[in-house]
PDB file of C-alpha atoms in Angstrom:
ATOM      1  CA  MET B 959     -65.014  11.517  37.782  1.00 53.00           C
ATOM      2  CA  ASN B 960     -62.092  13.596  36.633  1.00 60.00           C
ATOM      3  CA  LYS B 961     -60.127  12.151  33.773  1.00 59.00           C
ATOM      4  CA  LYS B 962     -56.682  13.527  32.993  1.00 65.00           C
ATOM      5  CA  ASN B 963     -55.633  13.204  29.417  1.00 63.00           C
ATOM      6  CA  ILE B 964     -51.943  12.290  29.453  1.00 66.00           C
ATOM      7  CA  GLY B 965     -50.535  12.784  25.976  1.00 68.00           C
ATOM      8  CA  ILE B 966     -47.397  13.945  24.334  1.00 72.00           C
ATOM      9  CA  THR B 967     -46.805  17.494  25.338  1.00 79.00           C
ATOM     10  CA  PRO B 968     -44.679  20.010  23.437  1.00 79.00           C
ATOM     11  CA  GLY B 969     -42.000  19.778  26.140  1.00 85.00           C
ATOM     12  CA  ILE B 970     -41.610  16.031  25.686  1.00 88.00           C
ATOM     13  CA  MET B 971     -41.505  16.434  21.901  1.00 89.00           C
ATOM     14  CA  SER B 972     -38.744  19.046  22.190  1.00 91.00           C
ATOM     15  CA  ILE B 973     -36.669  16.794  24.451  1.00 93.00           C
ATOM     16  CA  LEU B 974     -37.229  13.850  22.098  1.00 93.00           C
ATOM     17  CA  MET B 975     -36.143  15.915  19.051  1.00 95.00           C
ATOM     18  CA  VAL B 976     -32.993  17.101  20.821  1.00 96.00           C
ATOM     19  CA  PHE B 977     -32.159  13.498  21.755  1.00 96.00           C
ATOM     20  CA  ILE B 978     -32.711  12.286  18.173  1.00 97.00           C
ATOM     21  CA  ILE B 979     -30.540  15.081  16.771  1.00 98.00           C
ATOM     22  CA  LEU B 980     -27.756  14.237  19.263  1.00 97.00           C
ATOM     23  CA  VAL B 981     -27.881  10.550  18.312  1.00 97.00           C
ATOM     24  CA  ILE B 982     -27.774  11.348  14.580  1.00 98.00           C
ATOM     25  CA  THR B 983     -24.863  13.758  15.151  1.00 98.00           C
ATOM     26  CA  ALA B 984     -22.971  11.120  17.148  1.00 97.00           C
ATOM     27  CA  PHE B 985     -23.418   8.510  14.408  1.00 97.00           C
ATOM     28  CA  ALA B 986     -22.416  10.992  11.710  1.00 97.00           C
ATOM     29  CA  THR B 987     -19.257  11.838  13.644  1.00 98.00           C
ATOM     30  CA  LEU B 988     -18.383   8.151  14.048  1.00 97.00           C
ATOM     31  CA  TYR B 989     -18.931   7.498  10.340  1.00 97.00           C
ATOM     32  CA  TYR B 990     -16.763  10.499   9.453  1.00 97.00           C
ATOM     33  CA  ILE B 991     -13.946   9.325  11.734  1.00 98.00           C
ATOM     34  CA  GLU B 992     -14.103   5.808  10.248  1.00 98.00           C
ATOM     35  CA  ALA B 993     -14.141   7.140   6.676  1.00 97.00           C
ATOM     36  CA  ARG B 994     -11.131   9.341   7.410  1.00 97.00           C
ATOM     37  CA  ARG B 995      -9.238   6.378   8.891  1.00 97.00           C
ATOM     38  CA  GLU B 996     -10.051   4.217   5.859  1.00 98.00           C
ATOM     39  CA  TYR B 997      -8.907   7.011   3.545  1.00 97.00           C
ATOM     40  CA  ASN B 998      -5.562   7.188   5.357  1.00 97.00           C
ATOM     41  CA  VAL B 999      -5.094   3.407   5.117  1.00 97.00           C
ATOM     42  CA  VAL B1000      -5.892   3.407   1.387  1.00 97.00           C
ATOM     43  CA  ASN B1001      -3.596   6.381   0.777  1.00 97.00           C
ATOM     44  CA  LYS B1002      -0.737   4.673   2.632  1.00 94.00           C
ATOM     45  CA  SER B1003      -1.273   1.454   0.661  1.00 94.00           C
ATOM     46  CA  TYR B1004      -1.307   3.411  -2.588  1.00 96.00           C
ATOM     47  CA  ASN B1005       2.014   5.060  -1.726  1.00 94.00           C
ATOM     48  CA  ILE B1006       3.630   1.723  -0.843  1.00 91.00           C
ATOM     49  CA  ILE B1007       2.440   0.137  -4.098  1.00 93.00           C
ATOM     50  CA  GLU B1008       3.578   3.165  -6.117  1.00 95.00           C
ATOM     51  CA  GLU B1009       7.053   3.017  -4.556  1.00 94.00           C
ATOM     52  CA  TYR B1010       7.316  -0.701  -5.331  1.00 92.00           C
ATOM     53  CA  TYR B1011       6.333  -0.270  -8.971  1.00 94.00           C
ATOM     54  CA  LYS B1012       8.817   2.582  -9.396  1.00 95.00           C
ATOM     55  CA  ALA B1013      11.591   0.286  -8.129  1.00 93.00           C
ATOM     56  CA  ASP B1014      10.263  -2.528 -10.339  1.00 94.00           C
ATOM     57  CA  LEU B1015      10.405  -0.239 -13.385  1.00 96.00           C
ATOM     58  CA  GLU B1016      13.960   0.756 -12.472  1.00 95.00           C
ATOM     59  CA  ALA B1017      14.883  -2.946 -12.201  1.00 95.00           C
ATOM     60  CA  MET B1018      13.411  -3.713 -15.624  1.00 95.00           C
ATOM     61  CA  GLU B1019      15.321  -0.784 -17.131  1.00 96.00           C
ATOM     62  CA  TYR B1020      18.511  -2.069 -15.468  1.00 95.00           C
ATOM     63  CA  ILE B1021      17.956  -5.575 -16.867  1.00 94.00           C
ATOM     64  CA  ASN B1022      17.243  -4.197 -20.351  1.00 95.00           C
ATOM     65  CA  ASN B1023      20.424  -2.108 -20.163  1.00 94.00           C
ATOM     66  CA  ILE B1024      22.396  -5.254 -19.375  1.00 94.00           C
ATOM     67  CA  LYS B1025      20.744  -7.041 -22.311  1.00 93.00           C
ATOM     68  CA  LEU B1026      21.718  -4.181 -24.627  1.00 93.00           C
ATOM     69  CA  ASN B1027      25.322  -4.320 -23.402  1.00 92.00           C
ATOM     70  CA  ILE B1028      25.572  -8.118 -23.145  1.00 91.00           C
ATOM     71  CA  ASN B1029      28.933  -8.095 -24.899  1.00 90.00           C
ATOM     72  CA  ASN B1030      30.494  -6.361 -21.868  1.00 91.00           C
ATOM     73  CA  TYR B1031      29.838  -9.468 -19.743  1.00 91.00           C
ATOM     74  CA  ARG B1032      31.305 -12.965 -19.773  1.00 91.00           C
ATOM     75  CA  ASN B1033      29.492 -16.262 -19.700  1.00 91.00           C
ATOM     76  CA  GLY B1034      28.781 -17.246 -16.072  1.00 91.00           C
ATOM     77  CA  ASP B1035      28.895 -13.713 -14.670  1.00 93.00           C
ATOM     78  CA  ILE B1036      26.554 -13.184 -11.715  1.00 94.00           C
ATOM     79  CA  ILE B1037      25.179  -9.672 -11.213  1.00 94.00           C
ATOM     80  CA  ASN B1038      23.613  -8.611  -7.918  1.00 94.00           C
ATOM     81  CA  LYS B1039      21.594  -5.405  -7.772  1.00 93.00           C
ATOM     82  CA  SER B1040      19.758  -3.842  -4.858  1.00 92.00           C
ATOM     83  CA  LEU B1041      17.236  -1.087  -5.588  1.00 92.00           C
ATOM     84  CA  LEU B1042      15.844   1.010  -2.759  1.00 91.00           C
ATOM     85  CA  ILE B1043      12.023   1.023  -2.594  1.00 91.00           C
ATOM     86  CA  ASN B1044      11.755   3.182   0.526  1.00 88.00           C
ATOM     87  CA  ASP B1045      13.573   3.548   3.840  1.00 86.00           C
ATOM     88  CA  ARG B1046      12.420   0.071   4.981  1.00 87.00           C
ATOM     89  CA  GLN B1047      12.392  -2.008   1.791  1.00 88.00           C
ATOM     90  CA  SER B1048      14.607  -2.835  -1.130  1.00 90.00           C
ATOM     91  CA  LEU B1049      14.211  -4.832  -4.317  1.00 91.00           C
ATOM     92  CA  GLU B1050      16.915  -7.439  -4.735  1.00 92.00           C
ATOM     93  CA  ILE B1051      17.725  -9.005  -8.095  1.00 93.00           C
ATOM     94  CA  VAL B1052      20.319 -11.610  -9.036  1.00 94.00           C
ATOM     95  CA  LEU B1053      21.107 -12.061 -12.723  1.00 95.00           C
ATOM     96  CA  GLU B1054      23.273 -14.607 -14.460  1.00 95.00           C
ATOM     97  CA  ILE B1055      24.811 -14.291 -17.904  1.00 94.00           C
ATOM     98  CA  GLU B1056      24.587 -17.546 -19.811  1.00 92.00           C
ATOM     99  CA  ASN B1057      25.196 -17.997 -23.547  1.00 89.00           C
ATOM    100  CA  ASN B1058      24.838 -14.258 -24.196  1.00 87.00           C
ATOM    101  CA  GLU B1059      21.454 -14.217 -22.456  1.00 92.00           C
ATOM    102  CA  VAL B1060      20.401 -12.647 -19.173  1.00 93.00           C
ATOM    103  CA  HIS B1061      18.662 -15.029 -16.773  1.00 92.00           C
ATOM    104  CA  ILE B1062      16.892 -13.726 -13.683  1.00 92.00           C
ATOM    105  CA  ARG B1063      17.862 -16.071 -10.865  1.00 92.00           C
ATOM    106  CA  GLU B1064      16.269 -14.138  -7.980  1.00 90.00           C
ATOM    107  CA  TYR B1065      13.847 -11.240  -7.835  1.00 87.00           C
ATOM    108  CA  TYR B1066      12.405 -10.394  -4.449  1.00 87.00           C
ATOM    109  CA  ARG B1067      11.490  -7.622  -2.048  1.00 81.00           C
ATOM    110  CA  LEU B1068      13.512  -7.442   1.153  1.00 80.00           C
ATOM    111  CA  VAL B1069      12.064  -5.714   4.207  1.00 77.00           C
ATOM    112  CA  SER B1070      14.472  -4.244   6.762  1.00 73.00           C
ATOM    113  CA  ASN B1071      13.499  -6.827   9.390  1.00 61.00           C
ATOM    114  CA  GLY B1072      14.853  -9.538   7.064  1.00 60.00           C
ATOM    115  CA  MET B1073      11.591 -10.882   5.671  1.00 62.00           C
ATOM    116  CA  GLU B1074      11.573 -11.741   1.967  1.00 58.00           C
ATOM    117  CA  TYR B1075       8.581 -11.515  -0.366  1.00 55.00           C
TER     118      TYR B1075
END
């Protein structure tokens, strides 16, 4: 009786190694693409938040300037100010002078499509 020993030959091992390397390379490429996309999303969010806080700082400086020059305003004066955040958003503030004090009546972000936040 002739018995043939069927085992793993070097040719099969080479093909298996090439397949494993291709699979690992494919997964690495997918992870890289996903990481790059996430980085872009985070970077865009960071820029939006930075723009908002710059406009917020400008608004606070504007309000403080009015408080320093309160004598230039009369009781009951309403002051509207719009500060540009970026090309799609603005920061809207409405102030009222009452008894030589500045009261913030409205403070909101307006998006160009009309939505308020």
